[in-house]
PDB file of C-alpha atoms and ligand atoms in Angstrom:
ATOM      1  CA  UNK L 561      -5.333 -51.390-197.278  1.00 96.00           C
ATOM      2  CA  UNK L 562      -6.553 -49.651-200.332  1.00 98.00           C
ATOM      3  CA  UNK L 563      -6.652 -51.999-204.162  1.00 98.00           C
ATOM      4  CA  UNK L 564      -7.178 -50.903-206.961  1.00 98.00           C
ATOM      5  CA  UNK L 565      -8.255 -53.491-209.484  1.00 98.00           C
ATOM      6  CA  UNK L 566      -8.386 -52.904-212.797  1.00 98.00           C
ATOM      7  CA  UNK L 567      -9.085 -49.007-212.664  1.00 98.00           C
ATOM      8  CA  UNK L 568      -9.434 -46.918-215.640  1.00 98.00           C
ATOM      9  CA  UNK L 569      -9.930 -43.834-215.861  1.00 98.00           C
ATOM     10  CA  UNK L 570     -11.803 -41.497-219.333  1.00 98.00           C
ATOM     11  CA  UNK L 571     -11.396 -37.678-218.929  1.00 97.00           C
ATOM     12  CA  UNK L 572     -14.416 -35.910-221.467  1.00 94.00           C
ATOM     13  CA  UNK L 573     -12.484 -33.147-222.531  1.00 91.00           C
ATOM     14  CA  UNK L 574     -13.591 -29.853-224.832  1.00 93.00           C
ATOM     15  CA  UNK L 575     -11.302 -31.998-227.486  1.00 94.00           C
ATOM     16  CA  UNK L 576     -12.660 -34.987-226.750  1.00 95.00           C
ATOM     17  CA  UNK L 577     -12.608 -38.161-224.902  1.00 96.00           C
ATOM     18  CA  UNK L 578      -8.666 -38.210-222.833  1.00 96.00           C
ATOM     19  CA  UNK L 579      -7.674 -42.053-221.221  1.00 97.00           C
ATOM     20  CA  UNK L 580      -5.611 -40.314-218.245  1.00 98.00           C
ATOM     21  CA  UNK L 581      -5.189 -44.062-216.407  1.00 98.00           C
ATOM     22  CA  UNK L 582      -5.675 -47.824-218.329  1.00 98.00           C
ATOM     23  CA  UNK L 583      -5.969 -51.032-216.003  1.00 97.00           C
ATOM     24  CA  UNK L 584      -4.441 -49.970-212.541  1.00 98.00           C
ATOM     25  CA  UNK L 585      -3.703 -52.607-210.222  1.00 98.00           C
ATOM     26  CA  UNK L 586      -2.265 -51.349-206.917  1.00 97.00           C
ATOM     27  CA  UNK L 587      -1.924 -52.884-203.495  1.00 98.00           C
ATOM     28  CA  UNK L 588      -1.164 -50.496-200.721  1.00 98.00           C
ATOM     29  CA  UNK L 589      -1.299 -52.006-197.540  1.00 98.00           C
ATOM     30  CA  UNK L 590      -1.423 -49.697-193.908  1.00 98.00           C
ATOM     31  CA  UNK L 591       1.593 -48.825-192.589  1.00 97.00           C
ATOM     32  CA  UNK L 592       2.723 -48.401-196.217  1.00 98.00           C
ATOM     33  CA  UNK L 593       4.307 -44.932-197.172  1.00 98.00           C
ATOM     34  CA  UNK L 594       3.688 -46.130-200.610  1.00 98.00           C
ATOM     35  CA  UNK L 595       5.061 -43.756-203.716  1.00 98.00           C
ATOM     36  CA  UNK L 596       3.772 -43.611-207.060  1.00 97.00           C
ATOM     37  CA  UNK L 597       6.631 -41.295-209.358  1.00 96.00           C
ATOM     38  CA  UNK L 598       6.039 -40.269-213.194  1.00 94.00           C
ATOM     39  CA  UNK L 599       6.764 -37.498-215.283  1.00 92.00           C
ATOM     40  CA  UNK L 600       3.978 -34.524-215.955  1.00 92.00           C
ATOM     41  CA  UNK L 601       0.697 -35.884-217.630  1.00 95.00           C
ATOM     42  CA  UNK L 602       1.383 -39.333-216.835  1.00 96.00           C
ATOM     43  CA  UNK L 603      -1.939 -40.068-214.425  1.00 97.00           C
ATOM     44  CA  UNK L 604      -0.785 -38.994-211.173  1.00 97.00           C
ATOM     45  CA  UNK L 605      -2.972 -36.727-209.502  1.00 96.00           C
ATOM     46  CA  UNK L 606      -5.734 -38.588-211.587  1.00 97.00           C
ATOM     47  CA  UNK L 607      -4.817 -41.771-209.903  1.00 97.00           C
ATOM     48  CA  UNK L 608      -4.910 -40.114-206.489  1.00 96.00           C
ATOM     49  CA  UNK L 609      -7.681 -37.969-206.464  1.00 96.00           C
ATOM     50  CA  UNK L 610     -10.072 -41.593-207.267  1.00 97.00           C
ATOM     51  CA  UNK L 611      -9.028 -42.565-204.175  1.00 97.00           C
ATOM     52  CA  UNK L 612     -11.163 -40.573-202.225  1.00 94.00           C
ATOM     53  CA  UNK L 613     -13.112 -40.216-205.058  1.00 95.00           C
ATOM     54  CA  UNK L 614     -12.725 -36.228-206.003  1.00 95.00           C
ATOM     55  CA  UNK L 615     -13.248 -37.688-209.490  1.00 95.00           C
ATOM     56  CA  UNK L 616     -14.786 -41.373-210.415  1.00 96.00           C
ATOM     57  CA  UNK L 617     -13.696 -44.039-211.943  1.00 97.00           C
ATOM     58  CA  UNK L 618     -15.096 -44.656-215.240  1.00 97.00           C
ATOM     59  CA  UNK L 619     -13.755 -48.916-214.963  1.00 97.00           C
ATOM     60  CA  UNK L 620     -12.473 -51.534-212.093  1.00 98.00           C
ATOM     61  CA  UNK L 621     -12.774 -51.857-208.599  1.00 97.00           C
ATOM     62  CA  UNK L 622     -11.411 -48.891-205.572  1.00 98.00           C
ATOM     63  CA  UNK L 623     -11.388 -51.507-202.415  1.00 98.00           C
ATOM     64  CA  UNK L 624     -10.047 -49.231-199.313  1.00 97.00           C
ATOM     65  CA  UNK L 625     -10.401 -51.631-195.829  1.00 95.00           C
ATOM     66  CA  UNK L 626     -12.619 -54.170-197.532  1.00 94.00           C
ATOM     67  CA  UNK L 627     -15.428 -51.955-199.469  1.00 95.00           C
ATOM     68  CA  UNK L 628     -15.442 -51.181-202.865  1.00 97.00           C
ATOM     69  CA  UNK L 629     -16.051 -46.903-202.640  1.00 97.00           C
ATOM     70  CA  UNK L 630     -16.627 -46.541-206.260  1.00 96.00           C
ATOM     71  CA  UNK L 631     -20.455 -45.724-205.935  1.00 93.00           C
ATOM     72  CA  UNK L 632     -20.141 -43.961-202.446  1.00 96.00           C
ATOM     73  CA  UNK L 633     -22.674 -41.065-202.238  1.00 95.00           C
ATOM     74  CA  UNK L 634     -23.343 -38.696-199.233  1.00 94.00           C
ATOM     75  CA  UNK L 635     -22.763 -40.409-195.174  1.00 93.00           C
ATOM     76  CA  UNK L 636     -20.790 -43.086-196.961  1.00 95.00           C
ATOM     77  CA  UNK L 637     -18.519 -40.290-199.236  1.00 94.00           C
ATOM     78  CA  UNK L 638     -18.154 -37.773-196.386  1.00 92.00           C
ATOM     79  CA  UNK L 639     -17.172 -40.481-194.014  1.00 93.00           C
ATOM     80  CA  UNK L 640     -14.182 -41.677-196.520  1.00 95.00           C
ATOM     81  CA  UNK L 641     -13.509 -38.238-197.236  1.00 93.00           C
ATOM     82  CA  UNK L 642     -12.469 -38.006-193.075  1.00 93.00           C
ATOM     83  CA  UNK L 643     -10.284 -41.119-193.285  1.00 95.00           C
ATOM     84  CA  UNK L 644      -8.122 -39.554-195.858  1.00 96.00           C
ATOM     85  CA  UNK L 645      -6.814 -36.505-195.793  1.00 96.00           C
ATOM     86  CA  UNK L 646      -5.071 -35.165-197.981  1.00 95.00           C
ATOM     87  CA  UNK L 647      -2.258 -32.074-199.828  1.00 96.00           C
ATOM     88  CA  UNK L 648      -0.670 -30.493-202.581  1.00 93.00           C
ATOM     89  CA  UNK L 649       2.000 -28.865-203.744  1.00 92.00           C
ATOM     90  CA  UNK L 650       0.696 -25.164-203.284  1.00 91.00           C
ATOM     91  CA  UNK L 651      -0.578 -26.028-199.924  1.00 93.00           C
ATOM     92  CA  UNK L 652      -4.300 -24.905-200.284  1.00 93.00           C
ATOM     93  CA  UNK L 653      -4.741 -23.542-197.114  1.00 96.00           C
ATOM     94  CA  UNK L 654      -7.891 -20.633-196.864  1.00 97.00           C
ATOM     95  CA  UNK L 655      -6.460 -17.301-196.616  1.00 97.00           C
ATOM     96  CA  UNK L 656      -8.897 -15.241-195.069  1.00 97.00           C
ATOM     97  CA  UNK L 657      -7.956 -17.950-191.661  1.00 97.00           C
ATOM     98  CA  UNK L 658      -5.249 -17.901-189.389  1.00 97.00           C
ATOM     99  CA  UNK L 659      -3.865 -20.981-189.341  1.00 98.00           C
ATOM    100  CA  UNK L 660      -6.004 -22.294-185.695  1.00 97.00           C
ATOM    101  CA  UNK L 661      -9.120 -21.769-187.980  1.00 96.00           C
ATOM    102  CA  UNK L 662      -7.407 -23.373-191.020  1.00 97.00           C
ATOM    103  CA  UNK L 663      -6.652 -26.490-188.698  1.00 97.00           C
ATOM    104  CA  UNK L 664     -10.278 -26.043-187.392  1.00 95.00           C
ATOM    105  CA  UNK L 665     -11.817 -26.273-190.591  1.00 94.00           C
ATOM    106  CA  UNK L 666     -12.708 -30.230-190.877  1.00 93.00           C
ATOM    107  CA  UNK L 667     -14.168 -29.724-187.706  1.00 92.00           C
ATOM    108  CA  UNK L 668     -16.616 -27.004-188.196  1.00 90.00           C
ATOM    109  CA  UNK L 669     -17.254 -29.058-191.320  1.00 85.00           C
ATOM    110  CA  UNK L 670     -18.224 -31.489-189.087  1.00 81.00           C
ATOM    111  CA  UNK L 671     -20.191 -29.543-186.432  1.00 79.00           C
ATOM    112  CA  UNK L 672     -18.181 -30.856-183.651  1.00 78.00           C
ATOM    113  CA  UNK L 673     -18.584 -28.964-180.300  1.00 83.00           C
ATOM    114  CA  UNK L 674     -16.556 -25.649-180.834  1.00 83.00           C
ATOM    115  CA  UNK L 675     -14.332 -25.525-177.799  1.00 85.00           C
ATOM    116  CA  UNK L 676     -13.281 -29.172-178.610  1.00 90.00           C
ATOM    117  CA  UNK L 677     -11.910 -28.323-182.339  1.00 92.00           C
ATOM    118  CA  UNK L 678      -9.144 -25.428-180.843  1.00 93.00           C
ATOM    119  CA  UNK L 679      -7.923 -27.819-178.038  1.00 94.00           C
ATOM    120  CA  UNK L 680      -7.824 -30.687-180.957  1.00 94.00           C
ATOM    121  CA  UNK L 681      -6.208 -27.654-183.548  1.00 96.00           C
ATOM    122  CA  UNK L 682      -3.663 -26.732-180.907  1.00 97.00           C
ATOM    123  CA  UNK L 683      -2.321 -30.338-180.370  1.00 96.00           C
ATOM    124  CA  UNK L 684      -1.864 -31.035-184.084  1.00 97.00           C
ATOM    125  CA  UNK L 685      -0.031 -27.350-184.348  1.00 97.00           C
ATOM    126  CA  UNK L 686       1.485 -28.997-181.278  1.00 97.00           C
ATOM    127  CA  UNK L 687       3.172 -32.240-183.506  1.00 96.00           C
ATOM    128  CA  UNK L 688       3.564 -30.358-186.854  1.00 96.00           C
ATOM    129  CA  UNK L 689       5.213 -27.700-184.051  1.00 96.00           C
ATOM    130  CA  UNK L 690       3.580 -24.104-184.953  1.00 96.00           C
ATOM    131  CA  UNK L 691       1.380 -23.802-181.903  1.00 95.00           C
ATOM    132  CA  UNK L 692       3.384 -20.552-181.301  1.00 97.00           C
ATOM    133  CA  UNK L 693       2.126 -19.372-184.981  1.00 97.00           C
ATOM    134  CA  UNK L 694      -1.809 -20.397-184.067  1.00 97.00           C
ATOM    135  CA  UNK L 695      -2.948 -16.798-184.431  1.00 98.00           C
ATOM    136  CA  UNK L 696      -1.127 -15.970-187.744  1.00 98.00           C
ATOM    137  CA  UNK L 697      -2.221 -15.639-191.266  1.00 98.00           C
ATOM    138  CA  UNK L 698      -1.173 -18.606-194.215  1.00 97.00           C
ATOM    139  CA  UNK L 699       0.655 -14.762-195.958  1.00 97.00           C
ATOM    140  CA  UNK L 700       2.491 -14.852-192.694  1.00 97.00           C
ATOM    141  CA  UNK L 701       3.985 -17.634-193.326  1.00 97.00           C
ATOM    142  CA  UNK L 702       6.735 -19.843-195.408  1.00 95.00           C
ATOM    143  CA  UNK L 703       6.538 -22.046-197.059  1.00 95.00           C
ATOM    144  CA  UNK L 704       7.120 -25.121-194.805  1.00 95.00           C
ATOM    145  CA  UNK L 705       5.327 -23.854-192.198  1.00 96.00           C
ATOM    146  CA  UNK L 706       2.818 -23.084-194.681  1.00 97.00           C
ATOM    147  CA  UNK L 707       2.501 -27.299-195.616  1.00 95.00           C
ATOM    148  CA  UNK L 708       2.903 -28.289-192.023  1.00 96.00           C
ATOM    149  CA  UNK L 709       0.030 -26.181-191.483  1.00 97.00           C
ATOM    150  CA  UNK L 710      -2.004 -28.210-194.176  1.00 97.00           C
ATOM    151  CA  UNK L 711      -0.520 -31.680-192.685  1.00 97.00           C
ATOM    152  CA  UNK L 712      -2.594 -30.188-189.384  1.00 97.00           C
ATOM    153  CA  UNK L 713      -5.553 -30.217-190.430  1.00 97.00           C
ATOM    154  CA  UNK L 714      -5.575 -32.685-192.956  1.00 97.00           C
ATOM    155  CA  UNK L 715      -5.014 -34.873-189.751  1.00 97.00           C
ATOM    156  CA  UNK L 716      -7.660 -33.120-187.791  1.00 95.00           C
ATOM    157  CA  UNK L 717     -10.265 -35.853-188.096  1.00 94.00           C
ATOM    158  CA  UNK L 718      -8.019 -38.677-187.147  1.00 95.00           C
ATOM    159  CA  UNK L 719      -7.598 -40.100-190.886  1.00 97.00           C
ATOM    160  CA  UNK L 720      -5.888 -43.398-190.818  1.00 97.00           C
ATOM    161  CA  UNK L 721      -5.037 -42.607-194.835  1.00 98.00           C
ATOM    162  CA  UNK L 722      -3.246 -39.165-195.696  1.00 98.00           C
ATOM    163  CA  UNK L 723      -2.846 -38.579-199.664  1.00 97.00           C
ATOM    164  CA  UNK L 724       0.202 -35.947-200.691  1.00 97.00           C
ATOM    165  CA  UNK L 725       0.409 -34.798-204.419  1.00 96.00           C
ATOM    166  CA  UNK L 726       3.578 -33.357-205.383  1.00 95.00           C
ATOM    167  CA  UNK L 727       4.197 -31.874-200.820  1.00 95.00           C
ATOM    168  CA  UNK L 728       7.364 -30.816-201.142  1.00 94.00           C
ATOM    169  CA  UNK L 729       7.231 -29.649-205.289  1.00 92.00           C
ATOM    170  CA  UNK L 730       7.357 -25.746-203.981  1.00 93.00           C
ATOM    171  CA  UNK L 731       9.974 -26.290-201.484  1.00 93.00           C
ATOM    172  CA  UNK L 732      13.646 -26.184-200.635  1.00 93.00           C
ATOM    173  CA  UNK L 733      15.644 -29.065-200.802  1.00 91.00           C
ATOM    174  CA  UNK L 734      16.698 -28.601-196.570  1.00 93.00           C
ATOM    175  CA  UNK L 735      12.169 -27.839-196.184  1.00 94.00           C
ATOM    176  CA  UNK L 736      11.153 -30.776-198.338  1.00 95.00           C
ATOM    177  CA  UNK L 737      13.342 -32.769-195.946  1.00 95.00           C
ATOM    178  CA  UNK L 738      11.846 -31.345-192.639  1.00 95.00           C
ATOM    179  CA  UNK L 739       8.067 -32.086-194.632  1.00 95.00           C
ATOM    180  CA  UNK L 740       9.226 -35.699-195.713  1.00 97.00           C
ATOM    181  CA  UNK L 741      10.662 -36.222-192.247  1.00 96.00           C
ATOM    182  CA  UNK L 742       7.372 -34.819-190.517  1.00 96.00           C
ATOM    183  CA  UNK L 743       5.579 -37.076-192.704  1.00 97.00           C
ATOM    184  CA  UNK L 744       7.540 -40.305-191.951  1.00 97.00           C
ATOM    185  CA  UNK L 745       7.062 -39.447-187.999  1.00 97.00           C
ATOM    186  CA  UNK L 746       3.355 -39.454-188.633  1.00 97.00           C
ATOM    187  CA  UNK L 747       3.311 -42.702-190.525  1.00 98.00           C
ATOM    188  CA  UNK L 748       5.311 -43.864-186.984  1.00 97.00           C
ATOM    189  CA  UNK L 749       4.091 -42.915-184.388  1.00 96.00           C
ATOM    190  CA  UNK L 750       0.132 -42.254-185.468  1.00 96.00           C
ATOM    191  CA  UNK L 751      -0.337 -45.405-188.383  1.00 97.00           C
ATOM    192  CA  UNK L 752      -1.194 -43.377-190.908  1.00 98.00           C
ATOM    193  CA  UNK L 753      -1.401 -45.125-194.274  1.00 98.00           C
ATOM    194  CA  UNK L 754       0.661 -42.819-196.299  1.00 98.00           C
ATOM    195  CA  UNK L 755       0.664 -42.121-201.064  1.00 98.00           C
ATOM    196  CA  UNK L 756       2.881 -40.098-202.326  1.00 98.00           C
ATOM    197  CA  UNK L 757       2.591 -38.749-205.570  1.00 97.00           C
ATOM    198  CA  UNK L 758       6.000 -36.915-206.909  1.00 95.00           C
ATOM    199  CA  UNK L 759       7.956 -37.077-209.782  1.00 92.00           C
ATOM    200  CA  UNK L 760      11.619 -37.112-207.432  1.00 91.00           C
ATOM    201  CA  UNK L 761      13.893 -40.205-207.672  1.00 91.00           C
ATOM    202  CA  UNK L 762      14.725 -38.307-204.501  1.00 92.00           C
ATOM    203  CA  UNK L 763      11.532 -37.679-202.339  1.00 94.00           C
ATOM    204  CA  UNK L 764      10.958 -41.266-203.044  1.00 94.00           C
ATOM    205  CA  UNK L 765      14.606 -42.575-201.407  1.00 93.00           C
ATOM    206  CA  UNK L 766      14.074 -40.593-198.567  1.00 95.00           C
ATOM    207  CA  UNK L 767      10.769 -42.012-197.655  1.00 96.00           C
ATOM    208  CA  UNK L 768       8.673 -44.719-199.758  1.00 98.00           C
ATOM    209  CA  UNK L 769       8.761 -48.250-198.627  1.00 97.00           C
ATOM    210  CA  UNK L 770       7.157 -49.265-202.219  1.00 98.00           C
ATOM    211  CA  UNK L 771       7.133 -46.985-205.000  1.00 97.00           C
ATOM    212  CA  UNK L 772       5.237 -47.611-208.736  1.00 97.00           C
ATOM    213  CA  UNK L 773       6.184 -46.169-211.475  1.00 96.00           C
ATOM    214  CA  UNK L 774       3.420 -44.922-213.738  1.00 97.00           C
ATOM    215  CA  UNK L 775       3.862 -43.985-217.374  1.00 96.00           C
ATOM    216  CA  UNK L 776       0.872 -42.894-220.376  1.00 96.00           C
ATOM    217  CA  UNK L 777      -1.490 -43.782-217.489  1.00 97.00           C
ATOM    218  CA  UNK L 778      -0.284 -47.582-217.049  1.00 97.00           C
ATOM    219  CA  UNK L 779       1.908 -48.948-213.745  1.00 97.00           C
ATOM    220  CA  UNK L 780       4.987 -49.728-215.625  1.00 96.00           C
ATOM    221  CA  UNK L 781       6.946 -51.205-212.562  1.00 96.00           C
ATOM    222  CA  UNK L 782       6.679 -51.618-208.778  1.00 96.00           C
ATOM    223  CA  UNK L 783       8.423 -53.097-205.651  1.00 96.00           C
ATOM    224  CA  UNK L 784      10.115 -52.549-202.674  1.00 97.00           C
ATOM    225  CA  UNK L 785      11.946 -48.502-203.541  1.00 96.00           C
ATOM    226  CA  UNK L 786      15.423 -50.309-202.748  1.00 94.00           C
ATOM    227  CA  UNK L 787      14.953 -52.703-205.530  1.00 93.00           C
ATOM    228  CA  UNK L 788      12.765 -50.617-208.288  1.00 92.00           C
ATOM    229  CA  UNK L 789      16.035 -48.460-207.989  1.00 88.00           C
ATOM    230  CA  UNK L 790      18.675 -50.853-208.141  1.00 90.00           C
ATOM    231  CA  UNK L 791      17.062 -52.609-210.669  1.00 90.00           C
ATOM    232  CA  UNK L 792      15.091 -50.537-212.958  1.00 91.00           C
ATOM    233  CA  UNK L 793      13.048 -52.579-215.749  1.00 90.00           C
ATOM    234  CA  UNK L 794      11.217 -49.473-217.191  1.00 91.00           C
ATOM    235  CA  UNK L 795      12.264 -47.068-219.356  1.00 91.00           C
ATOM    236  CA  UNK L 796      10.603 -43.860-217.260  1.00 90.00           C
ATOM    237  CA  UNK L 797      12.401 -45.871-213.956  1.00 90.00           C
ATOM    238  CA  UNK L 798      15.697 -45.792-216.055  1.00 90.00           C
ATOM    239  CA  UNK L 799      15.440 -42.693-217.128  1.00 88.00           C
ATOM    240  CA  UNK L 800      14.878 -40.754-213.742  1.00 85.00           C
ATOM    241  CA  UNK L 801      17.859 -42.868-212.815  1.00 85.00           C
ATOM    242  CA  UNK L 802      19.509 -41.468-215.025  1.00 83.00           C
ATOM    243  CA  UNK L 803      18.469 -37.450-214.715  1.00 77.00           C
ATOM    244  CA  UNK L 804      17.639 -37.697-211.588  1.00 64.00           C
ATOM    245  CA  UNK L 805      21.234 -36.575-210.151  1.00 50.00           C
ATOM    246  CA  UNK L 806      19.685 -34.854-207.373  1.00 50.00           C
ATOM    247  CA  UNK L 807      20.675 -34.972-204.201  1.00 45.00           C
ATOM    248  CA  UNK L 808      19.389 -37.390-201.891  1.00 47.00           C
ATOM    249  CA  UNK L 809      17.990 -35.095-198.671  1.00 51.00           C
ATOM    250  CA  UNK L 810      19.485 -35.592-195.307  1.00 56.00           C
ATOM    251  CA  UNK L 811      17.689 -36.295-192.625  1.00 57.00           C
ATOM    252  CA  UNK L 812      16.956 -33.462-190.754  1.00 55.00           C
ATOM    253  CA  UNK L 813      16.848 -33.751-186.935  1.00 50.00           C
ATOM    254  CA  UNK L 814      14.237 -31.604-186.304  1.00 45.00           C
ATOM    255  CA  UNK L 815      11.884 -28.619-187.607  1.00 44.00           C
ATOM    256  CA  UNK L 816      12.997 -25.246-187.704  1.00 40.00           C
ATOM    257  CA  UNK L 817      10.530 -22.687-187.907  1.00 36.00           C
ATOM    258  CA  UNK L 818      11.161 -20.949-190.318  1.00 36.00           C
ATOM    259  CA  UNK L 819      -4.059 -19.904-203.108  1.00 40.00           C
ATOM    260  CA  UNK L 820      -6.218 -21.726-202.397  1.00 44.00           C
ATOM    261  CA  UNK L 821      -7.402 -25.093-204.722  1.00 52.00           C
ATOM    262  CA  UNK L 822      -8.430 -27.003-201.032  1.00 61.00           C
ATOM    263  CA  UNK L 823     -11.969 -28.602-202.149  1.00 68.00           C
ATOM    264  CA  UNK L 824     -13.879 -28.036-199.251  1.00 65.00           C
ATOM    265  CA  UNK L 825     -15.632 -31.483-199.963  1.00 64.00           C
ATOM    266  CA  UNK L 826     -11.701 -32.364-198.637  1.00 66.00           C
ATOM    267  CA  UNK L 827     -13.105 -31.082-195.435  1.00 59.00           C
ATOM    268  CA  UNK L 828     -16.637 -32.391-195.295  1.00 55.00           C
TER     269      UNK L 828
HETATM  270  N1  ATP M1202     -10.183 -32.571-215.877  1.00 83.25           N
HETATM  271  C1  ATP M1202      -9.775 -32.785-217.336  1.00 83.25           C
HETATM  272  N2  ATP M1202      -9.638 -33.013-218.326  1.00 83.25           N
HETATM  273  C2  ATP M1202      -9.824 -33.573-219.405  1.00 83.25           C
HETATM  274  N3  ATP M1202      -8.270 -34.418-218.808  1.00 83.25           N
HETATM  275  C3  ATP M1202      -7.205 -34.039-218.172  1.00 83.25           C
HETATM  276  C4  ATP M1202      -8.012 -33.520-217.083  1.00 83.25           C
HETATM  277  N4  ATP M1202      -7.076 -33.438-216.120  1.00 83.25           N
HETATM  278  C5  ATP M1202      -5.860 -33.775-216.786  1.00 83.25           C
HETATM  279  N5  ATP M1202      -6.298 -34.742-217.693  1.00 83.25           N
HETATM  280  C6  ATP M1202      -4.719 -35.213-218.409  1.00 83.25           C
HETATM  281  O1  ATP M1202      -5.250 -36.389-217.971  1.00 83.25           O
HETATM  282  C7  ATP M1202      -3.194 -36.565-218.248  1.00 83.25           C
HETATM  283  C8  ATP M1202      -2.817 -36.777-216.924  1.00 83.25           C
HETATM  284  O2  ATP M1202      -3.424 -35.641-215.425  1.00 83.25           O
HETATM  285  P1  ATP M1202      -2.464 -35.617-214.898  1.00 83.25           P
HETATM  286  O3  ATP M1202      -2.847 -34.429-213.723  1.00 83.25           O
HETATM  287  O4  ATP M1202      -3.326 -36.999-213.409  1.00 83.25           O
HETATM  288  O5  ATP M1202      -1.006 -35.486-214.674  1.00 83.25           O
HETATM  289  P2  ATP M1202      -0.077 -35.867-213.566  1.00 83.25           P
HETATM  290  O6  ATP M1202       0.524 -37.158-213.650  1.00 83.25           O
HETATM  291  O7  ATP M1202      -0.578 -35.736-212.326  1.00 83.25           O
HETATM  292  O8  ATP M1202       1.110 -34.497-214.149  1.00 83.25           O
HETATM  293  P3  ATP M1202       1.864 -33.792-213.327  1.00 83.25           P
HETATM  294  O9  ATP M1202       2.901 -34.171-212.931  1.00 83.25           O
HETATM  295  O10 ATP M1202       2.037 -32.392-214.368  1.00 83.25           O
HETATM  296  O11 ATP M1202       1.063 -33.070-212.222  1.00 83.25           O
HETATM  297  C9  ATP M1202      -2.687 -35.552-218.920  1.00 83.25           C
HETATM  298  O12 ATP M1202      -3.143 -35.867-220.442  1.00 83.25           O
HETATM  299  C10 ATP M1202      -4.023 -34.521-218.235  1.00 83.25           C
HETATM  300  O13 ATP M1202      -4.277 -33.720-219.510  1.00 83.25           O
HETATM  301 MG1   MG M1203      -0.141 -33.707-210.707  1.00 83.25          MG
END
């Protein structure tokens, strides 16, 4: 379980201090696919980057599996990051590495035996239906395929949690559904708890059992996704409903075959 207690974040920017998050209280249960939805600049990426300490909170506690992680350094930090996979909007694959080498990267960082790494990477590529593309380079894949490689890489260390920051924003609606359905399968079959950051109502509705709405650094409402959007309490949620007339994606039966800000420390 992930619990945020009175978490705040102030950035010290070149033009002065900026409060990105204020008094955030959230509980993400094991097995959840937890959506965090809000407009651009609301603080979504900041919030998700606090969970694996790519950013440190200014105030408050972040409790993961009963432990306050906010002061983790060294070995504890490395273990935390191995336990939390992350995927991004722009896939963030290493362009000079093949698909297989991308998936092996987090294992190499942990200095696992090489033969075992390749075996594990092939197993993960089979899970995302891309084992036949193992020797290709990212530039030789479609966007949806690249995101599936990124998902396989994020799972390399058998994390209990996965953070998805606008993971489908660069994809068309059909490919979005394929990637969302893959995330739902990973949640159901491997028991990986997901935190899904999005500005899309359709994404929340498609896979998130719970949703929190964030506005200007504040959580303005939170609950079962169906309830939040059946009876929105906040102005932002009402606006998302009013303006978010994207068609809800239909479920896909199967996955068809169709630049880099991946922080190296995520793989560590
Ligand atoms: N490194 C930084 N230094 C200073 N301010 C920052 C920094 N990163 C983000 N911010 C500010 O914090 C606020 C929240 O940014 P954040 O990236 O979390 O928003 P977001 O909800 O992810 O937006 P988007 O949907 O556009 O990705 C913004 O006002 C942004 O300008
Ligand atoms: Mg963002």
